[in-house]
XYZ file of C-alpha atoms in Angstrom:
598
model
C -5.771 -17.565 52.792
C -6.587 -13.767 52.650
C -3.906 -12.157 54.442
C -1.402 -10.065 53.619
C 2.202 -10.775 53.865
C 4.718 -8.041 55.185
C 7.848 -7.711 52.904
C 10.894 -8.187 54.300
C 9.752 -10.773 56.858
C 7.946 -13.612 55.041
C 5.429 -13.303 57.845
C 1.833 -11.877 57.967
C 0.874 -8.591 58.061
C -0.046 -7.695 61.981
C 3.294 -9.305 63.104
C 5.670 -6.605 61.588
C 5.569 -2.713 60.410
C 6.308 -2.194 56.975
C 5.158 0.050 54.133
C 4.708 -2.639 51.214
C 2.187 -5.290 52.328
C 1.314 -8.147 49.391
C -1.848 -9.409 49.317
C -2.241 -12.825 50.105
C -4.064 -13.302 46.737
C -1.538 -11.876 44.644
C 1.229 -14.198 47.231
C -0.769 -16.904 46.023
C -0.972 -16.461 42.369
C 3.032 -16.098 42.291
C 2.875 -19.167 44.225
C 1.551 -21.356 41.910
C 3.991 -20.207 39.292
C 1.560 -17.552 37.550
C 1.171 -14.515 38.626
C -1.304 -11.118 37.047
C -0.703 -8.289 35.820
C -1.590 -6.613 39.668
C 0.770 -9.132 40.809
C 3.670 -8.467 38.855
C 2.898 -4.893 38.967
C 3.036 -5.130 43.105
C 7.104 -6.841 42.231
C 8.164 -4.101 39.896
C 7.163 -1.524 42.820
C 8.890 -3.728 44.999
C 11.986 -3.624 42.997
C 11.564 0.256 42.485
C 11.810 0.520 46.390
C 14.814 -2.014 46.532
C 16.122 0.091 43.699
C 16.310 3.657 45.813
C 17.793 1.876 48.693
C 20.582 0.582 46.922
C 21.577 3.674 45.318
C 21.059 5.625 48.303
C 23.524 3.070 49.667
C 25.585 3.753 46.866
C 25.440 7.087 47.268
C 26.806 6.841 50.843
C 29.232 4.697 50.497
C 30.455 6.836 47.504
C 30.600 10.065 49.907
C 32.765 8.027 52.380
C 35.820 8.016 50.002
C 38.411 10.128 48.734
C 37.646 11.249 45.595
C 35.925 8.468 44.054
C 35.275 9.756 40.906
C 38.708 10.953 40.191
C 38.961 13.069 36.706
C 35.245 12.664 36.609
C 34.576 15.227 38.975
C 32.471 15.305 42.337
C 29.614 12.714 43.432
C 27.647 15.589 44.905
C 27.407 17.596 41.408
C 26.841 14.730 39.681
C 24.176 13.740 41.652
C 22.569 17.197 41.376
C 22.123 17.108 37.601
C 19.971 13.564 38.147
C 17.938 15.934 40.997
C 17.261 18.561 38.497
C 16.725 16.111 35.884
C 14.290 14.244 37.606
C 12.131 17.182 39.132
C 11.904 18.378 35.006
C 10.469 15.423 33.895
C 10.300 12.588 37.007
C 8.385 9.929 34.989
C 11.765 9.713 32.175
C 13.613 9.450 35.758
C 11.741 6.900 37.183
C 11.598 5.243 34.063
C 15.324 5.552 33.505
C 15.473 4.361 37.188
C 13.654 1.285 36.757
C 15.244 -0.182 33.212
C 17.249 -3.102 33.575
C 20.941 -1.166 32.910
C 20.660 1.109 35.672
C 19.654 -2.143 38.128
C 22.627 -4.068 36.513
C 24.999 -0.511 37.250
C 23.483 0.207 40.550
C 24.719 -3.630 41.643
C 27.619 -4.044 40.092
C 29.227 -0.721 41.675
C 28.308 -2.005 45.140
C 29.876 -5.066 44.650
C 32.616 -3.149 43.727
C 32.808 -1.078 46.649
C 32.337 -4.428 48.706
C 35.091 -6.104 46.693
C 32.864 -8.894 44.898
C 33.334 -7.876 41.681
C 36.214 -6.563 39.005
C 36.324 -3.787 36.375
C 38.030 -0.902 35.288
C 39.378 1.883 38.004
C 36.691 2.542 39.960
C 36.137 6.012 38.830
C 35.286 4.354 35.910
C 32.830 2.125 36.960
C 31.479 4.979 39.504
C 31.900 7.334 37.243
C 28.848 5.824 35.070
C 26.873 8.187 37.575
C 27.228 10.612 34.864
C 26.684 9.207 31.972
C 23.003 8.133 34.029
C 23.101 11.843 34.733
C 23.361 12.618 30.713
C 20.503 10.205 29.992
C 18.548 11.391 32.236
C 19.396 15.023 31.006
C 18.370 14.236 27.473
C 15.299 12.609 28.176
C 14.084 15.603 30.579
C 15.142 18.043 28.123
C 17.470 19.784 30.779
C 20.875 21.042 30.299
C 24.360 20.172 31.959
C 28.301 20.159 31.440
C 29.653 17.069 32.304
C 32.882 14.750 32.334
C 31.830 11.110 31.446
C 34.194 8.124 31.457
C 34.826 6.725 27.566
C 35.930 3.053 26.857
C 37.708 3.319 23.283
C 36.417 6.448 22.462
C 32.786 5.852 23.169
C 30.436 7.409 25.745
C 27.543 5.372 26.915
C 24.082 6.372 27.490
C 21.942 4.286 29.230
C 18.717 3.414 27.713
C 19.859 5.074 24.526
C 22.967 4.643 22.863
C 26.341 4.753 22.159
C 28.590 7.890 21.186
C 31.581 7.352 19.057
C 33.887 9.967 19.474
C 36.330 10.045 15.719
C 39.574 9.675 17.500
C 38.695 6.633 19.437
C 41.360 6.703 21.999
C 42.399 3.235 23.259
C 41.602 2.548 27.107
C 39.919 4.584 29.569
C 39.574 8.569 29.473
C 37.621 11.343 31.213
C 35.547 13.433 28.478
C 33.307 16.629 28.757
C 30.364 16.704 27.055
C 27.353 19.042 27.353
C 23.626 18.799 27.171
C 21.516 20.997 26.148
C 17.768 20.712 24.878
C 18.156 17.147 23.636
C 21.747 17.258 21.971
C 24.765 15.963 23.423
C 28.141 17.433 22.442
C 31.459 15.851 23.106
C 34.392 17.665 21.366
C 33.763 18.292 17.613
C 30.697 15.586 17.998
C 26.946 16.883 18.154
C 24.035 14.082 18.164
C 20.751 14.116 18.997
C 20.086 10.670 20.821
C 15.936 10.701 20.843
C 16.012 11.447 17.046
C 19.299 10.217 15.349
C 19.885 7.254 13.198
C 22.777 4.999 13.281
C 25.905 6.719 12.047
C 29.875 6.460 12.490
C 29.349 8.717 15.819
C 25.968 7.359 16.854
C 24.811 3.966 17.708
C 21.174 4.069 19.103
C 19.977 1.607 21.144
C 17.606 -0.632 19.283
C 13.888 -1.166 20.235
C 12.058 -3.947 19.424
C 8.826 -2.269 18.108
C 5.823 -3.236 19.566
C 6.955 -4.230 22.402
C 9.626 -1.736 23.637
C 11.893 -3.873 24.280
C 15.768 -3.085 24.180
C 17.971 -5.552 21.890
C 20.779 -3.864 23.747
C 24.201 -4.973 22.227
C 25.986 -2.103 23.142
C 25.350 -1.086 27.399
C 28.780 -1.860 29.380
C 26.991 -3.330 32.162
C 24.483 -5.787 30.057
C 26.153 -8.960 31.019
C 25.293 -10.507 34.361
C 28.163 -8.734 36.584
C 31.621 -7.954 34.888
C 31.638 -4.872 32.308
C 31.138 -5.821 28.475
C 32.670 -4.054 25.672
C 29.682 -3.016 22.524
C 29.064 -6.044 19.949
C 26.733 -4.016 17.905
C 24.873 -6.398 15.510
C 24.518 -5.816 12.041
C 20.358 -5.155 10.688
C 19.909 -8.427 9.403
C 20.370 -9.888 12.772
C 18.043 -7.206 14.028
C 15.854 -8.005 11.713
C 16.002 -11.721 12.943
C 15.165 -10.736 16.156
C 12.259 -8.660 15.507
C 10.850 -11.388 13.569
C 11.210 -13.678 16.392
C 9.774 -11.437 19.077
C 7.022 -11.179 16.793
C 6.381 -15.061 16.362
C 7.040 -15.441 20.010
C 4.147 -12.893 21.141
C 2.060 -14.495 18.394
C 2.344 -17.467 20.777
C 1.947 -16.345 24.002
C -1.058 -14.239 22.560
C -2.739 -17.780 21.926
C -5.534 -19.161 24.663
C -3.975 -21.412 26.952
C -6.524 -22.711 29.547
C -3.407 -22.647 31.818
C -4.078 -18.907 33.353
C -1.303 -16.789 33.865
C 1.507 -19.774 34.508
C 3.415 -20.588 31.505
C 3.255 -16.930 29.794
C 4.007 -13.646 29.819
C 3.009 -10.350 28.767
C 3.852 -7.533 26.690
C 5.213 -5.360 28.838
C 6.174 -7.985 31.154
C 9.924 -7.907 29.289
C 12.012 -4.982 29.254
C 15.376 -5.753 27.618
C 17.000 -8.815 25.785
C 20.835 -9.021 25.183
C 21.752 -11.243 22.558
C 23.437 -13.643 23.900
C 27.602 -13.882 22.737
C 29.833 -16.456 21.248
C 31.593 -18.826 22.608
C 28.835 -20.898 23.022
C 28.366 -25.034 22.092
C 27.287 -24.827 18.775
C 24.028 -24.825 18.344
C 23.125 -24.659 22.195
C 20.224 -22.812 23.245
C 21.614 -20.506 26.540
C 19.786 -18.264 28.121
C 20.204 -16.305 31.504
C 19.237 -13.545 33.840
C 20.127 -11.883 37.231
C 17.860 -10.243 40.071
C 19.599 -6.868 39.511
C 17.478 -6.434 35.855
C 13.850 -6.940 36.374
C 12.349 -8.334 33.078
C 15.662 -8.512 31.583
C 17.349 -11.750 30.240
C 20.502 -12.913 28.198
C 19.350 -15.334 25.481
C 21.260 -16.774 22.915
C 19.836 -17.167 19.199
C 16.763 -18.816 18.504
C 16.324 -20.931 16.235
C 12.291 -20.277 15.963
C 9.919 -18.358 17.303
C 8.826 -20.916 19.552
C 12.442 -21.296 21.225
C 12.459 -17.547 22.089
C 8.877 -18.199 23.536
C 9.535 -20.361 26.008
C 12.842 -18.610 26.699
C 11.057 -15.908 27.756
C 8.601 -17.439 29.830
C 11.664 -19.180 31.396
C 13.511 -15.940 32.468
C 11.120 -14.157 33.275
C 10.002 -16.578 35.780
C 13.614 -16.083 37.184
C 12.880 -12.268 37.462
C 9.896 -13.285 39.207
C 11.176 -14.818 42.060
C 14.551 -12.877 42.104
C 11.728 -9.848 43.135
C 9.874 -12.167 45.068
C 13.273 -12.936 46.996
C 13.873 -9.357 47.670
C 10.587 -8.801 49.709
C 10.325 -11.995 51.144
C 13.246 -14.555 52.964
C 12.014 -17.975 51.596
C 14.887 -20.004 52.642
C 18.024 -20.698 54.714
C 21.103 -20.430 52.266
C 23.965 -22.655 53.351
C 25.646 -22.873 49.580
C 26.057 -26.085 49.780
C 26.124 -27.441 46.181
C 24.822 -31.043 46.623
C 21.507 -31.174 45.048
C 20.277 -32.760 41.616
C 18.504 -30.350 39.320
C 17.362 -32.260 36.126
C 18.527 -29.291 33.785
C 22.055 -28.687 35.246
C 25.040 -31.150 34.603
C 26.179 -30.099 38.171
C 25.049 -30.142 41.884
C 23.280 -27.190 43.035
C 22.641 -25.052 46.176
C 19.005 -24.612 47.835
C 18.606 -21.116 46.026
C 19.488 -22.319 42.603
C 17.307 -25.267 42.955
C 14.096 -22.771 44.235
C 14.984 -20.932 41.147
C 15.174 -23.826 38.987
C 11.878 -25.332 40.127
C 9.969 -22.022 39.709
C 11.285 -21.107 36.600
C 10.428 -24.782 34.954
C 7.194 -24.554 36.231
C 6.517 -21.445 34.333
C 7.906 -23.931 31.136
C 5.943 -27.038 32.856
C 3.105 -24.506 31.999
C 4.132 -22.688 28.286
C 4.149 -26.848 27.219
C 1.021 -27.843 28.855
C -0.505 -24.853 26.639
C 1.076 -25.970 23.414
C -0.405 -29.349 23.427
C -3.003 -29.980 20.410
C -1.924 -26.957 18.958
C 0.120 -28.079 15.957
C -0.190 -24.867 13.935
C 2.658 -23.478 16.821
C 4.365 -27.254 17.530
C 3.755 -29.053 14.053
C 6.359 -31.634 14.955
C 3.790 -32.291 18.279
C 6.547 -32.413 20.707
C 4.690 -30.475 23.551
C 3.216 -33.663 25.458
C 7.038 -35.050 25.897
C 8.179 -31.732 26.730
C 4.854 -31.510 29.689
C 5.511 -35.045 30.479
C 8.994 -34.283 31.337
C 9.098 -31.260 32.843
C 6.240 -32.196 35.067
C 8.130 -35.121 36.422
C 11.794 -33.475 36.843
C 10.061 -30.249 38.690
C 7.581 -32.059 41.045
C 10.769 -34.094 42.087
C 12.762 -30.747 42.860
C 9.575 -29.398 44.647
C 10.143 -32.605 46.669
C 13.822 -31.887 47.541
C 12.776 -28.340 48.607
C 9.907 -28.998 50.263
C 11.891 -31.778 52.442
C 15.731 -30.212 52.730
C 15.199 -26.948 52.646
C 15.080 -24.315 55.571
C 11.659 -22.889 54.537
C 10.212 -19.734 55.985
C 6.241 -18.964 56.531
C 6.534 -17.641 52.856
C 8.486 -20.369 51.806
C 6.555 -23.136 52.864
C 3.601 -21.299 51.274
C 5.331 -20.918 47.908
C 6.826 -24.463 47.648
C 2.816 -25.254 48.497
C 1.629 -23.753 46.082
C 4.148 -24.907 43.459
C 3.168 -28.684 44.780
C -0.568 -28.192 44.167
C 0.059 -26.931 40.599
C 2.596 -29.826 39.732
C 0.347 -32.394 41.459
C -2.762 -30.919 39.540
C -0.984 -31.386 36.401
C 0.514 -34.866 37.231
C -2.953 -35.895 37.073
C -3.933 -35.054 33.727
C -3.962 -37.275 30.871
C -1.364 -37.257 28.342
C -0.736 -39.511 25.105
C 1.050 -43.000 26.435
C 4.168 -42.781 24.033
C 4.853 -39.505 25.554
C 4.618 -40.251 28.715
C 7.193 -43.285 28.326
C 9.884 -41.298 26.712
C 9.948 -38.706 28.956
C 9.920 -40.946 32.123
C 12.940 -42.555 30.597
C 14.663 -39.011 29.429
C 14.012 -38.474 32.629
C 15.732 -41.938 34.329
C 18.876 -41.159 32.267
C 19.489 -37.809 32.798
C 19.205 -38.567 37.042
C 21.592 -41.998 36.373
C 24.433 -40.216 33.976
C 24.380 -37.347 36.661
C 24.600 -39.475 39.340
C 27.381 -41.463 37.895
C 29.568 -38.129 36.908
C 28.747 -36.289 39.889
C 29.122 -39.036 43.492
C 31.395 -41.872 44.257
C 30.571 -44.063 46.438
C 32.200 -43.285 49.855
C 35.563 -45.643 51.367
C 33.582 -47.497 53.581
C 30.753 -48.330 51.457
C 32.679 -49.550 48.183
C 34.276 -52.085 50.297
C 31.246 -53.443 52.075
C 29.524 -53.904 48.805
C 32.115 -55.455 47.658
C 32.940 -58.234 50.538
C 28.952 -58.666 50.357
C 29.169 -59.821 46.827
C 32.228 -62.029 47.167
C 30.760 -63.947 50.427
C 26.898 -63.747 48.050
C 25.575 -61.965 51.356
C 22.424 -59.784 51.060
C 23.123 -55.939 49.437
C 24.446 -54.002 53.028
C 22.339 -50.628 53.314
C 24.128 -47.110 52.634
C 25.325 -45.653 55.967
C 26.505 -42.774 54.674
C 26.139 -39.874 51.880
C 27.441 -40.578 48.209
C 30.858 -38.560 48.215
C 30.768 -35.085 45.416
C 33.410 -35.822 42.647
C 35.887 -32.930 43.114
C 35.597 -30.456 40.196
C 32.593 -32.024 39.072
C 30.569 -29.041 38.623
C 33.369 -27.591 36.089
C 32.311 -30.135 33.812
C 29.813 -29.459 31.206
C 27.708 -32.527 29.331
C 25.344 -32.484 27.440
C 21.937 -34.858 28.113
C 22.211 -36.216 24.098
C 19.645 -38.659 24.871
C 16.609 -36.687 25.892
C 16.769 -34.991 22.409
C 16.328 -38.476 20.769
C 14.125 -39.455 22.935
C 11.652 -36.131 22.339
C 11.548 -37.650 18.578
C 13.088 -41.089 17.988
C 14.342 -42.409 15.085
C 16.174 -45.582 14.429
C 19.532 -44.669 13.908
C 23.556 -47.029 14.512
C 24.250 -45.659 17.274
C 23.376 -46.949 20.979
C 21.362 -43.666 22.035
C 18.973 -44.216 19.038
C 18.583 -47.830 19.547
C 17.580 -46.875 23.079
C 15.412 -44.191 22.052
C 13.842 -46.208 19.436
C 12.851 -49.420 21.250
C 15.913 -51.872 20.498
C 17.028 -52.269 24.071
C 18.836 -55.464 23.119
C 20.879 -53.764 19.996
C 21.540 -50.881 22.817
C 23.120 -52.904 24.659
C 25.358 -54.343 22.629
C 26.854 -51.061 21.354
C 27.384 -49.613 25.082
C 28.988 -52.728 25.904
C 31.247 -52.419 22.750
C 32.404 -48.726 23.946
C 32.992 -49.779 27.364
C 35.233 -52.016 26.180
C 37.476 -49.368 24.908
C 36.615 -46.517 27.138
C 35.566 -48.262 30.730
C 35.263 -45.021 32.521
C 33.024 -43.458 30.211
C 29.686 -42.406 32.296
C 27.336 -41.513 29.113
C 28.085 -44.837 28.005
C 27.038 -46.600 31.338
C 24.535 -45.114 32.126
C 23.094 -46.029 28.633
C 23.652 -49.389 29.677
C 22.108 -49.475 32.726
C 19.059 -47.965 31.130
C 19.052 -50.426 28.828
C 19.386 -53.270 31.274
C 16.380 -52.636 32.891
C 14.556 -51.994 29.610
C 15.100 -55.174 28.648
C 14.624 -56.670 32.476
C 12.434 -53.943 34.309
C 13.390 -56.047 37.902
C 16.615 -54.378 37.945
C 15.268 -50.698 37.228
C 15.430 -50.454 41.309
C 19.255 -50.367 40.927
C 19.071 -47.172 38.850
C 18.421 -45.467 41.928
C 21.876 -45.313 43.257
C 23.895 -46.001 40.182
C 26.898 -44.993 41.911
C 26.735 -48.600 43.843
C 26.774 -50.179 40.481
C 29.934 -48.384 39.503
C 31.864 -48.597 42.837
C 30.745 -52.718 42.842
C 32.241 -53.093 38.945
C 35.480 -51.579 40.264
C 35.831 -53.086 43.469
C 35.433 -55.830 42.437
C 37.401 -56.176 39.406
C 34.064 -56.494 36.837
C 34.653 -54.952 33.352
C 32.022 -52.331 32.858
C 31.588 -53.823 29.035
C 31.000 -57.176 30.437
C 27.389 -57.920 29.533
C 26.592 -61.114 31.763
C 28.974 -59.586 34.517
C 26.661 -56.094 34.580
C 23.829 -57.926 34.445
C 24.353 -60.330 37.571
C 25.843 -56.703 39.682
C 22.300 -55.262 38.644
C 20.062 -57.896 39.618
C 22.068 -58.066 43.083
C 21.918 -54.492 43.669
C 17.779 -54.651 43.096
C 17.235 -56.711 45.537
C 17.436 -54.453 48.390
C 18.283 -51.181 47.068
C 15.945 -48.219 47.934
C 15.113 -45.473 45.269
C 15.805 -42.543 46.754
C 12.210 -40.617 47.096
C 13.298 -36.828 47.212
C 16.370 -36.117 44.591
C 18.465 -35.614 47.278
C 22.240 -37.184 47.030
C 22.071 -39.376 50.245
């Protein structure tokens, strides 16, 4: 298809007026989960024009109260330093504009004014106005007198750093400071932000040389909504960082065959904030929101290659989150109800678009690394593709059948079907293939049996059926949501055994390793002493039917399986007893073709 799509409307260009019209190429190369450098280019514009609306929006709303910025001083004057600013030196605005704190400022402030968010006193959080209007000063070499809210003691400037004043007052205050020809003065403190080092008053923020991008450990508004006091890391960590950046565009730099789908760009990311603690150890977190094009929370890596695909990953999510803005793709009811093979908890439509597209773009960065074992020695990239290929094309599935799709959205899940599809086809090593059709098996039965019950209704006609040895009786109805499921957090321990197994006591290796039997034996032994325990069960189950691969149809609905055991009174550790429950259920039971829950 050649034509262009209209933003704002999903629809072709003819059926609508509008000032940004996508090509259908570039459309199209998004689509299929890549995207080039004229079609990211054509998002980042996009997001510059979403950008001006909001704060012109925020600007509004702003003028409709009563002194908003309280101590601060008057929106109006504010606002005219950023004009005068801006007509100095317009590309420093636009770039100052355009970086990922001002988008994460701009939207947090109007959720504030909406009443969707928390902070400080507003004036505070309003009041950042100014300290945009300093940066912006500093970089256009203008001059202005100012009042900027402090947190502690310490003034932030976007895009650049952090000012310690030496008193550090606890809480919130209102301080003048004045610019003039690059140096910023707040009482008896004088830096020079473009130029100075790190000292007691002056914490710059760090760049990430090549690639410009901000390690920023120190802007209030880096975390995804709620204000963030500064965690400034100490050099060795930067250092860390650097090096990993460096390994991780060393990567992406590689060939891949694959296109633009599974990479990114230098360029491409603006900003990484290391990611807190309070974190499971050793977990490997990352995040991002739609208000910070190209910017992402990740947590540390443990090599290059982690912070590789982590980046491909997020940015992905920036990619769409753009996408989103121009074009409605979908019908959002919230309804949380949907498996996603990388979350331990239902999702909504929108989280599951955004999980599909941005494990495509990892679908992709694996497919690359395959035969190249000086970047994956251990060759783990064919499980990873085998895997990933398999969990997205099922999510694809869900969307393209439960989803409310618009024009654009039908065209985009398309597009994401063709590339899966394409790559479902391709030949990968056997072993591979096996592991990850079974990492994939377990992670859809353990989340299955932690996340639905089996309705009222159901549980007891299953259960008469199997006391009068009557034929399985169909589902009528949806599998019920556990209450507070989604508050739970597990983690999938078997699909890291199963990327590189190794015979090992416990059941999950046994499983992983090819000693179904053993397996068995040792989930059976838990659930003796812990009956309820879903990790364990479903590690049964799995190893049920690898042992008798008639039963595997069961797995599709291995909430039946747990509401029969109860009902009827059969201990989940009974081997013989699970067994018999299993081989009924397969007899009629239907897999269920589209991840939905029904």
């Amino acid at each position: 298809m050649s034509e262009s799509y209209v933003a704002g409307t999903g629809t072709p260009a003819g059926t609508a007026h509008s000032a940004l019209r996508m090509p259908g190429a570039l459309f199209d190369e998004l689509a299929a989960g890549g995207g080039s450098e004229q079609a990211v280019a054509f998002l980042a514009g996009g997001e510059r024009a979403r950008r001006l609306l909001l704060l012109r929006e925020l600007l509004d709303r702003l003028d409709e109260l009563p002194d908003p910025l309280g101590p601060l001083g008057d929106v109006a004057k504010v606002w005219e330093v950023v004009e005068t600013a801006a007509r100095r030196a317009p590309e420093a605005a636009d770039a100052l504009l355009m970086s990922p704190q001002c988008g994460s400022w701009i939207a947090h402030a109007l959720r504030r004014l909406h009443g969707a968010a928390s902070g400080p006193p507003l004036w505070a959080d309003a009041g950042h106005l100014a300290c945009i209007a300093a940066a912006a000063c500093v970089r256009a070499g203008a001059d202005a007198e100012l009042t900027v809210p402090a947190r502690d003691g310490a003034v932030s400037l976007p895009t650049l750093g952090l000012l310690q004043l030496p008193d550090r007052a606890p809480g919130l205050s209102a301080v003048p400071i004045t610019v003039r020809a690059g140096r910023v003065t707040a009482g008896p403190v004088t830096v020079r932000p473009l130029d100075d080092a790190d000292s007691p008053v002056w914490h710059p923020l760090r760049v990430l040389a090549p690639y410009a991008v901000h390690l920023d450990d120190l802007d209030p508004y880096r975390d995804l909504d709620e204000p963030v006091a500064p965690a400034r890391l100490p050099d060795d960590e930067v250092a860390y960082w650097q090096q990993a950046l460096d390994e991780a565009h060393a990567i992406l730099r590689r060939p891949t065959g694959s296109g633009t789908i599974g990479t990114t760009r230098p360029g491409d990311i603006a900003r990484i904030v290391p990611w807190g603690t309070g974190r499971p150890s050793g977990a490997r977190l990352s995040a991002s929101t739609g208000d910070a094009f190209g910017s992402m929370m990740v947590s540390r890596p443990h090599t290059g290659l982690d912070l590789a695909e982590s980046l491909v990953h997020e940015f992905q999510h920036s990619k769409l989150g753009a996408l989103i803005h121009l074009f409605p793709l979908l019908a959002d009811d919230r309804d949380e109800r949907y498996y996603a093979p990388w979350r331990a908890d239902p999702r909504h439509l929108p989280g599951l678009l955004h999980g599909a597209y941005a494990f495509t773009g990892v679908t992709g960065f694996w497919r690359a690394r395959i035969g190249d074992r000086a970047v994956d020695p251990e060759n783990t990239a064919p499980f990873h593709f085998a895997l990933r290929r398999l969990q997205t094309r099922l999510v694809v599935r869900t969307l393209a059948t439960r989803a409310d799709l618009t024009p654009a959205g039908r065209r985009l899940i398309g597009g994401l079907t063709a590339t899966l599809d394409r790559w479902l086809r391709e030949p990968v090593e056997p072993g591979a293939v096996a592991r990850a059709r079974t990492a994939a098996v377990s992670h859809r039965v353990e989340w299955r049996l932690r996340n639905l019950r089996c309705g009222a209704a159901e549980r007891d006609a299953l259960v008469r059926a199997w006391r009068d040895g009557g034929t399985v009786p169909p589902s009528r109805s949806d599998p019920v949501i556990v209450p507070g499921a989604s508050a739970e957090h597990w983690e999938d321990a078997r699909a890291g055994l199963l990327l590189a197994p190794r015979p090992g006591p416990g059941a999950d290796a046994c499983l992983a390793s090819g000693d179904a039997a053993r397996a068995r034996e040792l989930y059976a032994e838990r659930l003796r002493t812990a009956p309820a325990d879903p990790h364990a069960l479903a590690g049964r189950l799995l190893a049920e039917a690898a042992l008798r691969p008639s039963v595997r149809r069961a797995l599709a609905r291995p909430e039946r399986v747990a509401a029969l055991l109860d009902g009827a009174r059969i201990a989940a550790g009974d081997v013989a007893g699970v067994g018999r429950v299993l081989a009924w259920l397969a007899g009629q039971e239907l897999a269920d073709r589209d991840g939905r829950v029904a």
